[in-house]
Amino acid sequence: MEYWNSTLGSGFILMGILNDSGSPELLCATITVLYMLALTSNGLLLLVITVDSRLHVPMYFLLGQLSLMDLLFPSVFTPKTLMDFLQSENMISFGGCALQMFLVLTLGGTEDLLLAFMAYDRYVAICHPLNYMVFMRPRVCWLMVATAWILAFLSALGHTLYTMHYPFCKVRKIRHLLCEIPPLLKLACADTSRYELLVYVTGVTFLLMPLSAIVASYALILCTVLHMPSNEGKQKALVTCSSHLTVVVMYYGAATFMYVLPSSLHSPRQDNIISLFYTVVTPALNPLIYSLRNQEVMGALRRVLGKYMLPTHCTF
């Protein structure tokens, strides 16, 4: 197998999900609609949380951070994927591929940790309501967010540099929607078994450990909710927690399949579908899941729309 010198080569060829689809035009239109939904819904939710002072509490501060990530996540690759399909151009430069991988890993890792912090927020709010503003004071919230971003940044930087240092073979076709570690390692003309083990360990750290914390938080929440005397209190707690759990299942399920399961269980078509799910579908659905059943968010949305977007009557 011939080696490809990345400094001299023109880049990689992304053979994404649109190329393997039986109806690429329909799939392209679907991805476009989902992307626009993700931009609109997350942008609107972020605006509402920022503008409405009644939502300036830890729960919605963390939700606003999630909306920011879901705004950025699909933007890393979706516009390029759609433009490449329309122009019949699937090339991506070596540097562009590295940047895309770094951004995806950073945003994905940050969201993993943030979802765990959001579960902790719900645990404190329901199990220790009298101490909620002590345990979740602004300084603690900012520390949570900063920790998630910094740890994800460092992990993404290390993985990107190490993945891209491999010599790649002359066959430069990445049978994937975007530049991620598993499909790129298949192009490496070197033994990657040890590094694949490191990727697995990192995947367990960033996925299964936060997931364990989420499960433990909700087990304690469930015990507390079952002992609540008020049915209204039970219902409100369960509605809030069910929204978060739905997002957790969608995101962690797809990400675990991609980064924790052995490579022998992967196929290009499955990987493309899974990546599309957690990078486009989940960000599009998250704000709908959190807002449609949340009366506080819906009320704030009506107030913001009424204040800034509804026409006012002119007086003469």
mmCIF file with all atom_site columns, C-alpha atoms in Angstrom, residues 139-292:
data_model
loop_
_atom_site.group_PDB
_atom_site.id
_atom_site.type_symbol
_atom_site.label_atom_id
_atom_site.label_alt_id
_atom_site.label_comp_id
_atom_site.label_asym_id
_atom_site.label_entity_id
_atom_site.label_seq_id
_atom_site.pdbx_PDB_ins_code
_atom_site.Cartn_x
_atom_site.Cartn_y
_atom_site.Cartn_z
_atom_site.occupancy
_atom_site.B_iso_or_equiv
_atom_site.pdbx_formal_charge
_atom_site.auth_seq_id
_atom_site.auth_comp_id
_atom_site.auth_asym_id
_atom_site.auth_atom_id
_atom_site.pdbx_PDB_model_num
ATOM 1   C CA . ARG A 1 139 ? -19.736 30.763 40.676 1.00 0.00 ? 139 ARG A CA 1
ATOM 2   C CA . VAL A 1 140 ? -20.389 27.000 40.818 1.00 0.00 ? 140 VAL A CA 1
ATOM 3   C CA . CYS A 1 141 ? -22.379 27.113 37.558 1.00 0.00 ? 141 CYS A CA 1
ATOM 4   C CA . TRP A 1 142 ? -19.596 28.934 35.736 1.00 0.00 ? 142 TRP A CA 1
ATOM 5   C CA . LEU A 1 143 ? -17.059 26.479 37.176 1.00 0.00 ? 143 LEU A CA 1
ATOM 6   C CA . MET A 1 144 ? -19.121 23.563 35.818 1.00 0.00 ? 144 MET A CA 1
ATOM 7   C CA . VAL A 1 145 ? -19.304 25.080 32.349 1.00 0.00 ? 145 VAL A CA 1
ATOM 8   C CA . ALA A 1 146 ? -15.614 26.018 32.314 1.00 0.00 ? 146 ALA A CA 1
ATOM 9   C CA . THR A 1 147 ? -14.642 22.514 33.458 1.00 0.00 ? 147 THR A CA 1
ATOM 10  C CA . ALA A 1 148 ? -16.690 20.914 30.686 1.00 0.00 ? 148 ALA A CA 1
ATOM 11  C CA . TRP A 1 149 ? -15.188 23.167 27.992 1.00 0.00 ? 149 TRP A CA 1
ATOM 12  C CA . ILE A 1 150 ? -11.579 22.871 29.203 1.00 0.00 ? 150 ILE A CA 1
ATOM 13  C CA . LEU A 1 151 ? -11.578 19.079 29.636 1.00 0.00 ? 151 LEU A CA 1
ATOM 14  C CA . ALA A 1 152 ? -13.243 18.576 26.250 1.00 0.00 ? 152 ALA A CA 1
ATOM 15  C CA . PHE A 1 153 ? -10.828 21.043 24.601 1.00 0.00 ? 153 PHE A CA 1
ATOM 16  C CA . LEU A 1 154 ? -7.740  19.270 25.964 1.00 0.00 ? 154 LEU A CA 1
ATOM 17  C CA . SER A 1 155 ? -9.047  15.819 25.050 1.00 0.00 ? 155 SER A CA 1
ATOM 18  C CA . ALA A 1 156 ? -10.032 16.943 21.537 1.00 0.00 ? 156 ALA A CA 1
ATOM 19  C CA . LEU A 1 157 ? -6.671  18.632 20.957 1.00 0.00 ? 157 LEU A CA 1
ATOM 20  C CA . GLY A 1 158 ? -4.728  15.522 21.985 1.00 0.00 ? 158 GLY A CA 1
ATOM 21  C CA . HIS A 1 159 ? -6.851  13.170 19.893 1.00 0.00 ? 159 HIS A CA 1
ATOM 22  C CA . THR A 1 160 ? -6.762  15.420 16.840 1.00 0.00 ? 160 THR A CA 1
ATOM 23  C CA . LEU A 1 161 ? -2.984  15.836 16.901 1.00 0.00 ? 161 LEU A CA 1
ATOM 24  C CA . TYR A 1 162 ? -2.363  12.133 17.441 1.00 0.00 ? 162 TYR A CA 1
ATOM 25  C CA . THR A 1 163 ? -4.880  10.948 14.854 1.00 0.00 ? 163 THR A CA 1
ATOM 26  C CA . MET A 1 164 ? -3.562  13.271 12.170 1.00 0.00 ? 164 MET A CA 1
ATOM 27  C CA . HIS A 1 165 ? 0.091   12.349 12.795 1.00 0.00 ? 165 HIS A CA 1
ATOM 28  C CA . TYR A 1 166 ? -0.404  8.902  11.239 1.00 0.00 ? 166 TYR A CA 1
ATOM 29  C CA . PRO A 1 167 ? 0.786   8.275  7.670  1.00 0.00 ? 167 PRO A CA 1
ATOM 30  C CA . PHE A 1 168 ? -2.295  7.809  5.522  1.00 0.00 ? 168 PHE A CA 1
ATOM 31  C CA . CYS A 1 169 ? -2.551  5.522  2.535  1.00 0.00 ? 169 CYS A CA 1
ATOM 32  C CA . LYS A 1 170 ? -3.020  6.679  -1.040 1.00 0.00 ? 170 LYS A CA 1
ATOM 33  C CA . VAL A 1 171 ? -6.697  5.725  -0.838 1.00 0.00 ? 171 VAL A CA 1
ATOM 34  C CA . ARG A 1 172 ? -7.970  8.992  0.624  1.00 0.00 ? 172 ARG A CA 1
ATOM 35  C CA . LYS A 1 173 ? -11.696 8.214  0.615  1.00 0.00 ? 173 LYS A CA 1
ATOM 36  C CA . ILE A 1 174 ? -13.279 8.630  4.040  1.00 0.00 ? 174 ILE A CA 1
ATOM 37  C CA . ARG A 1 175 ? -16.473 6.599  3.992  1.00 0.00 ? 175 ARG A CA 1
ATOM 38  C CA . HIS A 1 176 ? -18.131 8.865  6.500  1.00 0.00 ? 176 HIS A CA 1
ATOM 39  C CA . LEU A 1 177 ? -20.207 12.013 6.845  1.00 0.00 ? 177 LEU A CA 1
ATOM 40  C CA . LEU A 1 178 ? -17.410 14.001 8.491  1.00 0.00 ? 178 LEU A CA 1
ATOM 41  C CA . CYS A 1 179 ? -13.869 13.659 9.792  1.00 0.00 ? 179 CYS A CA 1
ATOM 42  C CA . GLU A 1 180 ? -14.016 11.525 12.934 1.00 0.00 ? 180 GLU A CA 1
ATOM 43  C CA . ILE A 1 181 ? -11.485 9.236  14.553 1.00 0.00 ? 181 ILE A CA 1
ATOM 44  C CA . PRO A 1 182 ? -12.840 5.747  13.653 1.00 0.00 ? 182 PRO A CA 1
ATOM 45  C CA . PRO A 1 183 ? -13.128 6.238  9.856  1.00 0.00 ? 183 PRO A CA 1
ATOM 46  C CA . LEU A 1 184 ? -9.782  8.070  9.670  1.00 0.00 ? 184 LEU A CA 1
ATOM 47  C CA . LEU A 1 185 ? -7.953  5.290  11.498 1.00 0.00 ? 185 LEU A CA 1
ATOM 48  C CA . LYS A 1 186 ? -9.115  2.887  8.787  1.00 0.00 ? 186 LYS A CA 1
ATOM 49  C CA . LEU A 1 187 ? -7.002  4.893  6.308  1.00 0.00 ? 187 LEU A CA 1
ATOM 50  C CA . ALA A 1 188 ? -3.852  4.832  8.431  1.00 0.00 ? 188 ALA A CA 1
ATOM 51  C CA . CYS A 1 189 ? -0.920  2.847  7.042  1.00 0.00 ? 189 CYS A CA 1
ATOM 52  C CA . ALA A 1 190 ? 0.317   1.924  10.511 1.00 0.00 ? 190 ALA A CA 1
ATOM 53  C CA . ASP A 1 191 ? -0.653  -0.169 13.502 1.00 0.00 ? 191 ASP A CA 1
ATOM 54  C CA . THR A 1 192 ? -3.369  1.754  15.355 1.00 0.00 ? 192 THR A CA 1
ATOM 55  C CA . SER A 1 193 ? -4.418  -0.937 17.841 1.00 0.00 ? 193 SER A CA 1
ATOM 56  C CA . ARG A 1 194 ? -2.894  0.789  20.886 1.00 0.00 ? 194 ARG A CA 1
ATOM 57  C CA . TYR A 1 195 ? -4.374  4.114  19.941 1.00 0.00 ? 195 TYR A CA 1
ATOM 58  C CA . GLU A 1 196 ? -7.776  2.511  19.372 1.00 0.00 ? 196 GLU A CA 1
ATOM 59  C CA . LEU A 1 197 ? -7.537  1.243  22.955 1.00 0.00 ? 197 LEU A CA 1
ATOM 60  C CA . LEU A 1 198 ? -6.812  4.804  24.115 1.00 0.00 ? 198 LEU A CA 1
ATOM 61  C CA . VAL A 1 199 ? -9.830  6.059  22.136 1.00 0.00 ? 199 VAL A CA 1
ATOM 62  C CA . TYR A 1 200 ? -11.934 3.402  23.856 1.00 0.00 ? 200 TYR A CA 1
ATOM 63  C CA . VAL A 1 201 ? -10.681 4.463  27.313 1.00 0.00 ? 201 VAL A CA 1
ATOM 64  C CA . THR A 1 202 ? -11.385 8.114  26.524 1.00 0.00 ? 202 THR A CA 1
ATOM 65  C CA . GLY A 1 203 ? -14.827 7.171  25.221 1.00 0.00 ? 203 GLY A CA 1
ATOM 66  C CA . VAL A 1 204 ? -15.603 5.370  28.472 1.00 0.00 ? 204 VAL A CA 1
ATOM 67  C CA . THR A 1 205 ? -14.339 8.367  30.476 1.00 0.00 ? 205 THR A CA 1
ATOM 68  C CA . PHE A 1 206 ? -16.342 10.969 28.573 1.00 0.00 ? 206 PHE A CA 1
ATOM 69  C CA . LEU A 1 207 ? -19.464 8.874  28.051 1.00 0.00 ? 207 LEU A CA 1
ATOM 70  C CA . LEU A 1 208 ? -19.976 6.082  30.562 1.00 0.00 ? 208 LEU A CA 1
ATOM 71  C CA . MET A 1 209 ? -18.659 7.882  33.653 1.00 0.00 ? 209 MET A CA 1
ATOM 72  C CA . PRO A 1 210 ? -20.937 10.931 33.198 1.00 0.00 ? 210 PRO A CA 1
ATOM 73  C CA . LEU A 1 211 ? -23.748 8.551  32.279 1.00 0.00 ? 211 LEU A CA 1
ATOM 74  C CA . SER A 1 212 ? -23.202 6.683  35.553 1.00 0.00 ? 212 SER A CA 1
ATOM 75  C CA . ALA A 1 213 ? -23.433 9.991  37.415 1.00 0.00 ? 213 ALA A CA 1
ATOM 76  C CA . ILE A 1 214 ? -26.681 10.774 35.582 1.00 0.00 ? 214 ILE A CA 1
ATOM 77  C CA . VAL A 1 215 ? -28.176 7.393  36.441 1.00 0.00 ? 215 VAL A CA 1
ATOM 78  C CA . ALA A 1 216 ? -27.184 7.794  40.106 1.00 0.00 ? 216 ALA A CA 1
ATOM 79  C CA . SER A 1 217 ? -28.668 11.314 40.220 1.00 0.00 ? 217 SER A CA 1
ATOM 80  C CA . TYR A 1 218 ? -31.978 10.182 38.786 1.00 0.00 ? 218 TYR A CA 1
ATOM 81  C CA . ALA A 1 219 ? -32.148 7.146  41.059 1.00 0.00 ? 219 ALA A CA 1
ATOM 82  C CA . LEU A 1 220 ? -31.930 9.504  44.047 1.00 0.00 ? 220 LEU A CA 1
ATOM 83  C CA . ILE A 1 221 ? -34.417 11.879 42.413 1.00 0.00 ? 221 ILE A CA 1
ATOM 84  C CA . LEU A 1 222 ? -36.892 9.038  41.885 1.00 0.00 ? 222 LEU A CA 1
ATOM 85  C CA . CYS A 1 223 ? -36.673 8.029  45.540 1.00 0.00 ? 223 CYS A CA 1
ATOM 86  C CA . THR A 1 224 ? -37.355 11.622 46.600 1.00 0.00 ? 224 THR A CA 1
ATOM 87  C CA . VAL A 1 225 ? -40.238 12.106 44.142 1.00 0.00 ? 225 VAL A CA 1
ATOM 88  C CA . LEU A 1 226 ? -41.989 8.936  45.309 1.00 0.00 ? 226 LEU A CA 1
ATOM 89  C CA . HIS A 1 227 ? -42.067 10.320 48.850 1.00 0.00 ? 227 HIS A CA 1
ATOM 90  C CA . MET A 1 228 ? -43.463 13.712 47.855 1.00 0.00 ? 228 MET A CA 1
ATOM 91  C CA . PRO A 1 229 ? -46.874 14.390 49.436 1.00 0.00 ? 229 PRO A CA 1
ATOM 92  C CA . SER A 1 230 ? -48.058 16.679 46.636 1.00 0.00 ? 230 SER A CA 1
ATOM 93  C CA . ASN A 1 231 ? -49.163 15.171 43.322 1.00 0.00 ? 231 ASN A CA 1
ATOM 94  C CA . GLU A 1 232 ? -48.535 18.523 41.621 1.00 0.00 ? 232 GLU A CA 1
ATOM 95  C CA . GLY A 1 233 ? -44.948 18.527 42.888 1.00 0.00 ? 233 GLY A CA 1
ATOM 96  C CA . LYS A 1 234 ? -44.458 14.972 41.658 1.00 0.00 ? 234 LYS A CA 1
ATOM 97  C CA . GLN A 1 235 ? -45.801 15.827 38.222 1.00 0.00 ? 235 GLN A CA 1
ATOM 98  C CA . LYS A 1 236 ? -43.641 18.933 37.835 1.00 0.00 ? 236 LYS A CA 1
ATOM 99  C CA . ALA A 1 237 ? -40.503 17.057 38.891 1.00 0.00 ? 237 ALA A CA 1
ATOM 100 C CA . LEU A 1 238 ? -41.226 14.131 36.567 1.00 0.00 ? 238 LEU A CA 1
ATOM 101 C CA . VAL A 1 239 ? -41.926 16.402 33.577 1.00 0.00 ? 239 VAL A CA 1
ATOM 102 C CA . THR A 1 240 ? -38.652 18.276 34.043 1.00 0.00 ? 240 THR A CA 1
ATOM 103 C CA . CYS A 1 241 ? -36.645 15.098 34.548 1.00 0.00 ? 241 CYS A CA 1
ATOM 104 C CA . SER A 1 242 ? -38.275 13.182 31.678 1.00 0.00 ? 242 SER A CA 1
ATOM 105 C CA . SER A 1 243 ? -37.236 15.918 29.232 1.00 0.00 ? 243 SER A CA 1
ATOM 106 C CA . HIS A 1 244 ? -33.624 15.684 30.356 1.00 0.00 ? 244 HIS A CA 1
ATOM 107 C CA . LEU A 1 245 ? -33.635 11.884 30.321 1.00 0.00 ? 245 LEU A CA 1
ATOM 108 C CA . THR A 1 246 ? -34.998 11.839 26.758 1.00 0.00 ? 246 THR A CA 1
ATOM 109 C CA . VAL A 1 247 ? -32.092 14.023 25.601 1.00 0.00 ? 247 VAL A CA 1
ATOM 110 C CA . VAL A 1 248 ? -29.604 11.872 27.542 1.00 0.00 ? 248 VAL A CA 1
ATOM 111 C CA . VAL A 1 249 ? -30.839 8.631  25.961 1.00 0.00 ? 249 VAL A CA 1
ATOM 112 C CA . MET A 1 250 ? -30.731 10.066 22.430 1.00 0.00 ? 250 MET A CA 1
ATOM 113 C CA . TYR A 1 251 ? -27.279 11.622 22.731 1.00 0.00 ? 251 TYR A CA 1
ATOM 114 C CA . TYR A 1 252 ? -25.461 9.052  24.855 1.00 0.00 ? 252 TYR A CA 1
ATOM 115 C CA . GLY A 1 253 ? -26.923 6.114  22.937 1.00 0.00 ? 253 GLY A CA 1
ATOM 116 C CA . ALA A 1 254 ? -25.611 7.374  19.600 1.00 0.00 ? 254 ALA A CA 1
ATOM 117 C CA . ALA A 1 255 ? -22.247 8.590  20.941 1.00 0.00 ? 255 ALA A CA 1
ATOM 118 C CA . THR A 1 256 ? -21.643 5.317  22.837 1.00 0.00 ? 256 THR A CA 1
ATOM 119 C CA . PHE A 1 257 ? -22.260 3.328  19.665 1.00 0.00 ? 257 PHE A CA 1
ATOM 120 C CA . MET A 1 258 ? -19.726 5.481  17.797 1.00 0.00 ? 258 MET A CA 1
ATOM 121 C CA . TYR A 1 259 ? -16.892 5.675  20.325 1.00 0.00 ? 259 TYR A CA 1
ATOM 122 C CA . VAL A 1 260 ? -17.242 2.785  22.787 1.00 0.00 ? 260 VAL A CA 1
ATOM 123 C CA . LEU A 1 261 ? -18.362 -0.233 20.763 1.00 0.00 ? 261 LEU A CA 1
ATOM 124 C CA . PRO A 1 262 ? -15.551 -2.225 19.075 1.00 0.00 ? 262 PRO A CA 1
ATOM 125 C CA . SER A 1 263 ? -14.704 -1.340 15.467 1.00 0.00 ? 263 SER A CA 1
ATOM 126 C CA . SER A 1 264 ? -15.746 -4.847 14.371 1.00 0.00 ? 264 SER A CA 1
ATOM 127 C CA . LEU A 1 265 ? -19.368 -3.887 15.072 1.00 0.00 ? 265 LEU A CA 1
ATOM 128 C CA . HIS A 1 266 ? -19.196 -0.788 12.855 1.00 0.00 ? 266 HIS A CA 1
ATOM 129 C CA . SER A 1 267 ? -20.141 -0.408 9.217  1.00 0.00 ? 267 SER A CA 1
ATOM 130 C CA . PRO A 1 268 ? -19.836 2.788  7.126  1.00 0.00 ? 268 PRO A CA 1
ATOM 131 C CA . ARG A 1 269 ? -23.599 3.039  6.618  1.00 0.00 ? 269 ARG A CA 1
ATOM 132 C CA . GLN A 1 270 ? -24.385 2.568  10.321 1.00 0.00 ? 270 GLN A CA 1
ATOM 133 C CA . ASP A 1 271 ? -21.694 5.049  11.354 1.00 0.00 ? 271 ASP A CA 1
ATOM 134 C CA . ASN A 1 272 ? -23.077 7.665  8.962  1.00 0.00 ? 272 ASN A CA 1
ATOM 135 C CA . ILE A 1 273 ? -26.602 7.278  10.340 1.00 0.00 ? 273 ILE A CA 1
ATOM 136 C CA . ILE A 1 274 ? -25.406 7.403  13.952 1.00 0.00 ? 274 ILE A CA 1
ATOM 137 C CA . SER A 1 275 ? -23.250 10.490 13.337 1.00 0.00 ? 275 SER A CA 1
ATOM 138 C CA . LEU A 1 276 ? -26.117 12.232 11.569 1.00 0.00 ? 276 LEU A CA 1
ATOM 139 C CA . PHE A 1 277 ? -28.370 11.425 14.512 1.00 0.00 ? 277 PHE A CA 1
ATOM 140 C CA . TYR A 1 278 ? -26.230 12.917 17.273 1.00 0.00 ? 278 TYR A CA 1
ATOM 141 C CA . THR A 1 279 ? -24.844 15.845 15.264 1.00 0.00 ? 279 THR A CA 1
ATOM 142 C CA . VAL A 1 280 ? -28.015 17.043 13.483 1.00 0.00 ? 280 VAL A CA 1
ATOM 143 C CA . VAL A 1 281 ? -31.170 15.246 14.646 1.00 0.00 ? 281 VAL A CA 1
ATOM 144 C CA . THR A 1 282 ? -30.528 15.524 18.392 1.00 0.00 ? 282 THR A CA 1
ATOM 145 C CA . PRO A 1 283 ? -29.612 19.258 18.294 1.00 0.00 ? 283 PRO A CA 1
ATOM 146 C CA . ALA A 1 284 ? -32.794 19.919 16.297 1.00 0.00 ? 284 ALA A CA 1
ATOM 147 C CA . LEU A 1 285 ? -35.015 18.053 18.776 1.00 0.00 ? 285 LEU A CA 1
ATOM 148 C CA . ASN A 1 286 ? -33.417 19.124 22.079 1.00 0.00 ? 286 ASN A CA 1
ATOM 149 C CA . PRO A 1 287 ? -35.029 22.591 22.337 1.00 0.00 ? 287 PRO A CA 1
ATOM 150 C CA . LEU A 1 288 ? -38.418 21.169 21.379 1.00 0.00 ? 288 LEU A CA 1
ATOM 151 C CA . ILE A 1 289 ? -38.145 18.478 24.047 1.00 0.00 ? 289 ILE A CA 1
ATOM 152 C CA . TYR A 1 290 ? -37.150 20.995 26.722 1.00 0.00 ? 290 TYR A CA 1
ATOM 153 C CA . SER A 1 291 ? -39.616 23.743 25.807 1.00 0.00 ? 291 SER A CA 1
ATOM 154 C CA . LEU A 1 292 ? -42.895 22.159 24.684 1.00 0.00 ? 292 LEU A CA 1
#
